[in-house]
PDB file of C-alpha atoms in Angstrom:
ATOM      1  CA  MET A 440      12.287   2.454 -33.939  1.00 43.00           C
ATOM      2  CA  GLY A 441       8.704   3.238 -34.989  1.00 43.00           C
ATOM      3  CA  ALA A 442       7.330   0.394 -32.836  1.00 45.00           C
ATOM      4  CA  THR A 443       9.115   1.712 -29.742  1.00 45.00           C
ATOM      5  CA  ALA A 444       7.757   5.204 -30.293  1.00 45.00           C
ATOM      6  CA  SER A 445       4.183   3.940 -30.568  1.00 48.00           C
ATOM      7  CA  VAL A 446       4.410   1.773 -27.433  1.00 48.00           C
ATOM      8  CA  PHE A 447       5.906   4.498 -25.218  1.00 49.00           C
ATOM      9  CA  ALA A 448       3.956   7.407 -26.668  1.00 60.00           C
ATOM     10  CA  GLU A 449       2.121   8.693 -23.597  1.00 80.00           C
ATOM     11  CA  ARG A 450       2.640   9.432 -19.931  1.00 93.00           C
ATOM     12  CA  MET A 451      -0.107   9.694 -17.354  1.00 95.00           C
ATOM     13  CA  VAL A 452       0.169  10.872 -13.741  1.00 97.00           C
ATOM     14  CA  LEU A 453      -2.589  10.376 -11.163  1.00 97.00           C
ATOM     15  CA  ILE A 454      -2.630  12.150  -7.784  1.00 97.00           C
ATOM     16  CA  GLN A 455      -5.072  10.636  -5.318  1.00 97.00           C
ATOM     17  CA  GLY A 456      -6.191  10.681  -1.720  1.00 98.00           C
ATOM     18  CA  THR A 457      -5.930   7.152  -0.285  1.00 98.00           C
ATOM     19  CA  TYR A 458      -7.388   5.027   2.500  1.00 98.00           C
ATOM     20  CA  LEU A 459      -5.309   1.895   3.134  1.00 98.00           C
ATOM     21  CA  GLN A 460      -5.458  -1.097   5.448  1.00 97.00           C
ATOM     22  CA  THR A 461      -2.640  -3.563   5.943  1.00 94.00           C
ATOM     23  CA  ASN A 462      -2.179  -6.404   8.392  1.00 91.00           C
ATOM     24  CA  ARG A 463       0.527  -8.710   9.682  1.00 86.00           C
ATOM     25  CA  ILE A 464      -0.171 -12.266  10.821  1.00 86.00           C
ATOM     26  CA  TYR A 465       2.064 -14.291  13.153  1.00 84.00           C
ATOM     27  CA  LYS A 466       1.498 -17.807  14.426  1.00 85.00           C
ATOM     28  CA  ALA A 467       3.056 -19.661  17.354  1.00 82.00           C
ATOM     29  CA  GLY A 468       1.560 -23.096  17.859  1.00 83.00           C
ATOM     30  CA  SER A 469      -2.175 -22.637  18.398  1.00 85.00           C
ATOM     31  CA  ILE A 470      -1.829 -18.858  18.883  1.00 86.00           C
ATOM     32  CA  LYS A 471      -2.557 -16.551  15.947  1.00 88.00           C
ATOM     33  CA  ARG A 472      -1.734 -12.834  16.337  1.00 84.00           C
ATOM     34  CA  THR A 473      -3.125 -10.432  13.727  1.00 88.00           C
ATOM     35  CA  THR A 474      -2.104  -6.760  13.760  1.00 86.00           C
ATOM     36  CA  ASN A 475      -4.072  -4.386  11.540  1.00 91.00           C
ATOM     37  CA  PHE A 476      -3.067  -0.827  10.557  1.00 91.00           C
ATOM     38  CA  ALA A 477      -5.498   1.775   9.165  1.00 95.00           C
ATOM     39  CA  GLU A 478      -3.804   4.627   7.250  1.00 96.00           C
ATOM     40  CA  ILE A 479      -4.637   7.664   5.126  1.00 98.00           C
ATOM     41  CA  GLY A 480      -2.364   9.472   2.702  1.00 98.00           C
ATOM     42  CA  VAL A 481      -1.499  10.662  -0.783  1.00 98.00           C
ATOM     43  CA  ASN A 482      -0.849   8.408  -3.765  1.00 98.00           C
ATOM     44  CA  ILE A 483       1.072   9.279  -6.925  1.00 98.00           C
ATOM     45  CA  THR A 484       0.636   6.834  -9.815  1.00 98.00           C
ATOM     46  CA  SER A 485       2.474   6.962 -13.133  1.00 97.00           C
ATOM     47  CA  PHE A 486       1.832   5.063 -16.368  1.00 97.00           C
ATOM     48  CA  VAL A 487       4.187   5.300 -19.342  1.00 96.00           C
ATOM     49  CA  GLY A 488       2.968   3.569 -22.485  1.00 93.00           C
ATOM     50  CA  LYS A 489       0.054   3.361 -24.877  1.00 89.00           C
ATOM     51  CA  ASN A 490      -2.041   0.232 -24.357  1.00 92.00           C
ATOM     52  CA  ILE A 491       0.693  -1.522 -22.360  1.00 95.00           C
ATOM     53  CA  GLY A 492       3.505   0.059 -20.376  1.00 95.00           C
ATOM     54  CA  LEU A 493       5.301   0.657 -17.100  1.00 96.00           C
ATOM     55  CA  TYR A 494       3.083   1.212 -14.052  1.00 98.00           C
ATOM     56  CA  SER A 495       4.440   2.659 -10.823  1.00 98.00           C
ATOM     57  CA  SER A 496       2.606   3.775  -7.725  1.00 98.00           C
ATOM     58  CA  ALA A 497       3.869   5.280  -4.461  1.00 98.00           C
ATOM     59  CA  THR A 498       1.741   6.170  -1.438  1.00 98.00           C
ATOM     60  CA  PHE A 499       2.871   8.190   1.570  1.00 97.00           C
ATOM     61  CA  LEU A 500       0.696   7.442   4.579  1.00 97.00           C
ATOM     62  CA  LYS A 501      -0.141   8.447   8.129  1.00 94.00           C
ATOM     63  CA  PRO A 502      -1.210   5.450  10.247  1.00 92.00           C
ATOM     64  CA  TYR A 503      -3.980   6.548  12.603  1.00 91.00           C
ATOM     65  CA  LYS A 504      -5.236   3.301  14.102  1.00 90.00           C
ATOM     66  CA  ILE A 505      -3.730  -0.014  15.140  1.00 87.00           C
ATOM     67  CA  THR A 506      -5.631  -3.034  16.405  1.00 87.00           C
ATOM     68  CA  GLN A 507      -4.354  -6.423  17.430  1.00 85.00           C
ATOM     69  CA  LYS A 508      -6.259  -9.666  17.852  1.00 88.00           C
ATOM     70  CA  ILE A 509      -5.088 -12.851  19.531  1.00 88.00           C
ATOM     71  CA  ASN A 510      -7.041 -15.836  18.186  1.00 89.00           C
ATOM     72  CA  GLY A 511      -9.756 -13.429  17.056  1.00 85.00           C
ATOM     73  CA  THR A 512     -10.073 -11.501  20.353  1.00 83.00           C
ATOM     74  CA  ASP A 513      -9.040  -7.815  20.485  1.00 84.00           C
ATOM     75  CA  ASN A 514      -6.280  -7.308  23.073  1.00 81.00           C
ATOM     76  CA  GLY A 515      -6.688  -3.516  23.387  1.00 79.00           C
ATOM     77  CA  THR A 516      -3.527  -2.439  21.506  1.00 76.00           C
ATOM     78  CA  THR A 517      -3.565   1.253  20.494  1.00 77.00           C
ATOM     79  CA  MET A 518      -1.187   3.781  18.900  1.00 77.00           C
ATOM     80  CA  GLU A 519      -1.051   6.091  21.928  1.00 78.00           C
ATOM     81  CA  ASP A 520       2.539   5.093  22.788  1.00 69.00           C
ATOM     82  CA  TYR A 521       3.854   5.988  19.301  1.00 72.00           C
ATOM     83  CA  ASP A 522       3.706   9.780  19.268  1.00 74.00           C
ATOM     84  CA  ALA A 523       7.059  10.825  17.747  1.00 73.00           C
ATOM     85  CA  LEU A 524       6.800   9.386  14.236  1.00 77.00           C
ATOM     86  CA  THR A 525       4.145   7.279  12.592  1.00 87.00           C
ATOM     87  CA  MET A 526       4.542   6.740   8.894  1.00 92.00           C
ATOM     88  CA  GLY A 527       3.628   4.258   6.203  1.00 94.00           C
ATOM     89  CA  ILE A 528       4.902   3.732   2.672  1.00 96.00           C
ATOM     90  CA  ASP A 529       3.223   1.629   0.012  1.00 97.00           C
ATOM     91  CA  ALA A 530       4.401   1.001  -3.555  1.00 98.00           C
ATOM     92  CA  LEU A 531       3.501  -1.088  -6.602  1.00 98.00           C
ATOM     93  CA  LEU A 532       5.765  -1.511  -9.627  1.00 98.00           C
ATOM     94  CA  GLY A 533       4.847  -3.574 -12.664  1.00 98.00           C
ATOM     95  CA  ILE A 534       3.157  -3.759 -16.042  1.00 98.00           C
ATOM     96  CA  GLY A 535       0.082  -1.672 -16.764  1.00 97.00           C
ATOM     97  CA  PHE A 536      -2.685  -2.176 -19.322  1.00 96.00           C
ATOM     98  CA  LEU A 537      -4.724   0.811 -20.523  1.00 95.00           C
ATOM     99  CA  ALA A 538      -8.019   0.184 -22.340  1.00 95.00           C
ATOM    100  CA  SER A 539     -10.668   2.610 -23.555  1.00 93.00           C
ATOM    101  CA  VAL A 540     -14.200   1.453 -22.628  1.00 94.00           C
ATOM    102  CA  THR A 541     -16.089   4.471 -23.977  1.00 92.00           C
ATOM    103  CA  PRO A 542     -14.872   7.899 -25.203  1.00 87.00           C
ATOM    104  CA  GLY A 543     -15.251   9.176 -21.640  1.00 92.00           C
ATOM    105  CA  LEU A 544     -14.055   6.145 -19.648  1.00 95.00           C
ATOM    106  CA  SER A 545     -10.781   4.205 -19.611  1.00 94.00           C
ATOM    107  CA  ILE A 546      -9.567   1.399 -17.380  1.00 96.00           C
ATOM    108  CA  LEU A 547      -5.936   1.188 -16.254  1.00 97.00           C
ATOM    109  CA  ALA A 548      -5.089  -2.183 -14.683  1.00 98.00           C
ATOM    110  CA  ALA A 549      -1.710  -3.307 -13.392  1.00 98.00           C
ATOM    111  CA  GLY A 550       0.080  -6.165 -11.682  1.00 98.00           C
ATOM    112  CA  GLY A 551       3.538  -6.401 -10.207  1.00 98.00           C
ATOM    113  CA  VAL A 552       5.686  -6.317  -7.090  1.00 98.00           C
ATOM    114  CA  HIS A 553       4.129  -4.702  -4.029  1.00 98.00           C
ATOM    115  CA  PHE A 554       5.958  -3.158  -1.046  1.00 96.00           C
ATOM    116  CA  ASN A 555       4.396  -2.082   2.221  1.00 95.00           C
ATOM    117  CA  GLY A 556       6.134  -0.646   5.264  1.00 92.00           C
ATOM    118  CA  VAL A 557       5.053   0.863   8.558  1.00 90.00           C
ATOM    119  CA  ALA A 558       7.340   2.705  10.979  1.00 88.00           C
ATOM    120  CA  PHE A 559       6.570   4.002  14.474  1.00 83.00           C
ATOM    121  CA  THR A 560       8.871   5.707  16.968  1.00 81.00           C
ATOM    122  CA  SER A 561       8.112   7.205  20.365  1.00 74.00           C
ATOM    123  CA  SER A 562       9.285  10.055  22.559  1.00 75.00           C
ATOM    124  CA  ASP A 563       9.130   7.566  25.443  1.00 72.00           C
ATOM    125  CA  TYR A 564      12.588   5.967  25.665  1.00 70.00           C
ATOM    126  CA  LEU A 565      10.999   2.825  27.168  1.00 63.00           C
ATOM    127  CA  VAL A 566       9.062   2.180  23.955  1.00 66.00           C
ATOM    128  CA  ASP A 567      11.077   0.464  21.213  1.00 70.00           C
ATOM    129  CA  PRO A 568      10.941   1.634  17.566  1.00 77.00           C
ATOM    130  CA  PHE A 569       8.521  -0.467  15.542  1.00 78.00           C
ATOM    131  CA  LEU A 570       9.173  -1.391  11.889  1.00 83.00           C
ATOM    132  CA  LYS A 571       7.478  -3.880   9.555  1.00 83.00           C
ATOM    133  CA  TYR A 572       8.519  -4.073   5.859  1.00 89.00           C
ATOM    134  CA  ASN A 573       6.904  -6.566   3.491  1.00 91.00           C
ATOM    135  CA  LEU A 574       6.992  -7.608  -0.186  1.00 95.00           C
ATOM    136  CA  GLY A 575       4.578  -9.605  -2.314  1.00 95.00           C
ATOM    137  CA  PRO A 576       2.475  -9.626  -5.480  1.00 97.00           C
ATOM    138  CA  GLY A 577      -0.082  -6.870  -5.995  1.00 98.00           C
ATOM    139  CA  VAL A 578      -2.724  -5.686  -8.464  1.00 98.00           C
ATOM    140  CA  ALA A 579      -4.465  -2.362  -9.059  1.00 98.00           C
ATOM    141  CA  VAL A 580      -7.411  -1.184 -11.155  1.00 98.00           C
ATOM    142  CA  ASN A 581      -8.041   2.491 -11.971  1.00 97.00           C
ATOM    143  CA  GLY A 582     -11.193   3.915 -13.531  1.00 97.00           C
ATOM    144  CA  LEU A 583     -10.397   7.092 -15.484  1.00 96.00           C
ATOM    145  CA  PHE A 584     -13.307   9.433 -16.256  1.00 96.00           C
ATOM    146  CA  ASN A 585     -12.062  11.846 -18.909  1.00 93.00           C
ATOM    147  CA  ILE A 586     -13.006  15.503 -18.442  1.00 94.00           C
ATOM    148  CA  THR A 587     -10.827  16.642 -21.349  1.00 92.00           C
ATOM    149  CA  LYS A 588      -8.199  14.907 -23.507  1.00 88.00           C
ATOM    150  CA  SER A 589      -5.544  15.597 -20.894  1.00 92.00           C
ATOM    151  CA  LEU A 590      -7.489  15.704 -17.583  1.00 95.00           C
ATOM    152  CA  ASN A 591      -9.426  12.982 -15.767  1.00 95.00           C
ATOM    153  CA  ILE A 592     -11.120  12.185 -12.496  1.00 97.00           C
ATOM    154  CA  ASN A 593     -10.161   8.730 -11.277  1.00 96.00           C
ATOM    155  CA  ILE A 594     -10.953   6.127  -8.656  1.00 97.00           C
ATOM    156  CA  SER A 595      -8.863   3.075  -7.929  1.00 97.00           C
ATOM    157  CA  ALA A 596      -8.618  -0.093  -5.885  1.00 98.00           C
ATOM    158  CA  MET A 597      -5.467  -2.011  -4.968  1.00 98.00           C
ATOM    159  CA  GLY A 598      -4.900  -5.369  -3.316  1.00 98.00           C
ATOM    160  CA  ALA A 599      -1.758  -7.306  -2.390  1.00 97.00           C
ATOM    161  CA  TRP A 600      -0.549 -10.393  -0.552  1.00 95.00           C
ATOM    162  CA  ASP A 601       2.509  -9.382   1.484  1.00 92.00           C
ATOM    163  CA  PHE A 602       3.981 -12.840   2.032  1.00 88.00           C
ATOM    164  CA  LEU A 603       7.653 -11.886   2.598  1.00 87.00           C
ATOM    165  CA  GLU A 604       8.450  -9.863   5.730  1.00 83.00           C
ATOM    166  CA  PHE A 605      12.086  -8.833   5.361  1.00 79.00           C
ATOM    167  CA  LEU A 606      12.426  -6.336   8.228  1.00 71.00           C
ATOM    168  CA  THR A 607      10.827  -6.694  11.648  1.00 71.00           C
ATOM    169  CA  MET A 608      11.488  -4.529  14.731  1.00 71.00           C
ATOM    170  CA  PRO A 609      11.231  -5.419  17.486  1.00 63.00           C
ATOM    171  CA  GLU A 610      12.129  -8.967  16.502  1.00 62.00           C
ATOM    172  CA  THR A 611       9.434 -11.579  16.919  1.00 60.00           C
ATOM    173  CA  GLU A 612       9.825 -14.553  19.225  1.00 58.00           C
ATOM    174  CA  THR A 613      11.803 -17.433  17.721  1.00 60.00           C
ATOM    175  CA  THR A 614       8.681 -19.602  17.990  1.00 61.00           C
ATOM    176  CA  ASP A 615       6.680 -17.199  15.784  1.00 70.00           C
ATOM    177  CA  THR A 616       5.964 -18.050  12.158  1.00 73.00           C
ATOM    178  CA  VAL A 617       5.526 -14.992   9.932  1.00 74.00           C
ATOM    179  CA  SER A 618       2.450 -15.556   7.768  1.00 74.00           C
ATOM    180  CA  GLY A 619       2.509 -12.287   5.831  1.00 78.00           C
ATOM    181  CA  GLY A 620      -0.663 -10.308   5.437  1.00 87.00           C
ATOM    182  CA  ILE A 621      -3.098  -8.586   3.125  1.00 94.00           C
ATOM    183  CA  THR A 622      -2.979  -4.938   2.036  1.00 97.00           C
ATOM    184  CA  TRP A 623      -5.840  -3.175   0.278  1.00 98.00           C
ATOM    185  CA  ALA A 624      -6.552   0.437  -0.596  1.00 98.00           C
ATOM    186  CA  ILE A 625      -9.111   2.672  -2.264  1.00 98.00           C
ATOM    187  CA  SER A 626      -8.171   6.020  -3.811  1.00 98.00           C
ATOM    188  CA  ALA A 627      -9.697   8.912  -5.706  1.00 98.00           C
ATOM    189  CA  GLY A 628      -8.262  12.020  -7.333  1.00 98.00           C
ATOM    190  CA  LEU A 629      -7.254  13.808 -10.509  1.00 97.00           C
ATOM    191  CA  GLY A 630      -5.043  12.679 -13.371  1.00 96.00           C
ATOM    192  CA  VAL A 631      -3.231  14.378 -16.227  1.00 95.00           C
ATOM    193  CA  LYS A 632      -1.906  13.053 -19.516  1.00 91.00           C
ATOM    194  CA  LEU A 633       1.475  14.622 -20.294  1.00 86.00           C
TER     195      LEU A 633
END
């Protein structure tokens, strides 16, 4: 009982502004199509534990730019057609490790399962809804600069390999091979220890 209490003795919540990029790669024979999404949003990260514990992170995003390259050449794709709803969700759930570097600086690192999804709809009935949902392994590192015992300023970086695309709309051509993609993000904000 005492060991459990010491492991799960603290809870930390970080609220951050986030810039995120994610891409999707599809191949059909010699053709490689890479679609990249740039997004901004708000991240909420939680850590429950002492030196080791449960790490969870959720980011709610607004995609503002889409580019697409065919064999490395930009084909002029933009987001102008998707005006009704553009939204992104990103999440990381896993094990976190909290280490004190100096009295004023701590590092919170984590690894686990990463989810990334983008969703676009349009007021133009000729434009199909667009959904891409992926899973894969991800890691995050947070630098916590302690202002007081319970308040910190933090910066973080996250990276993930989204190798499993489990929802795609519109459906890709049957000749396409889904090659996953890379997601990365940088964030900064405030944190509190509860």
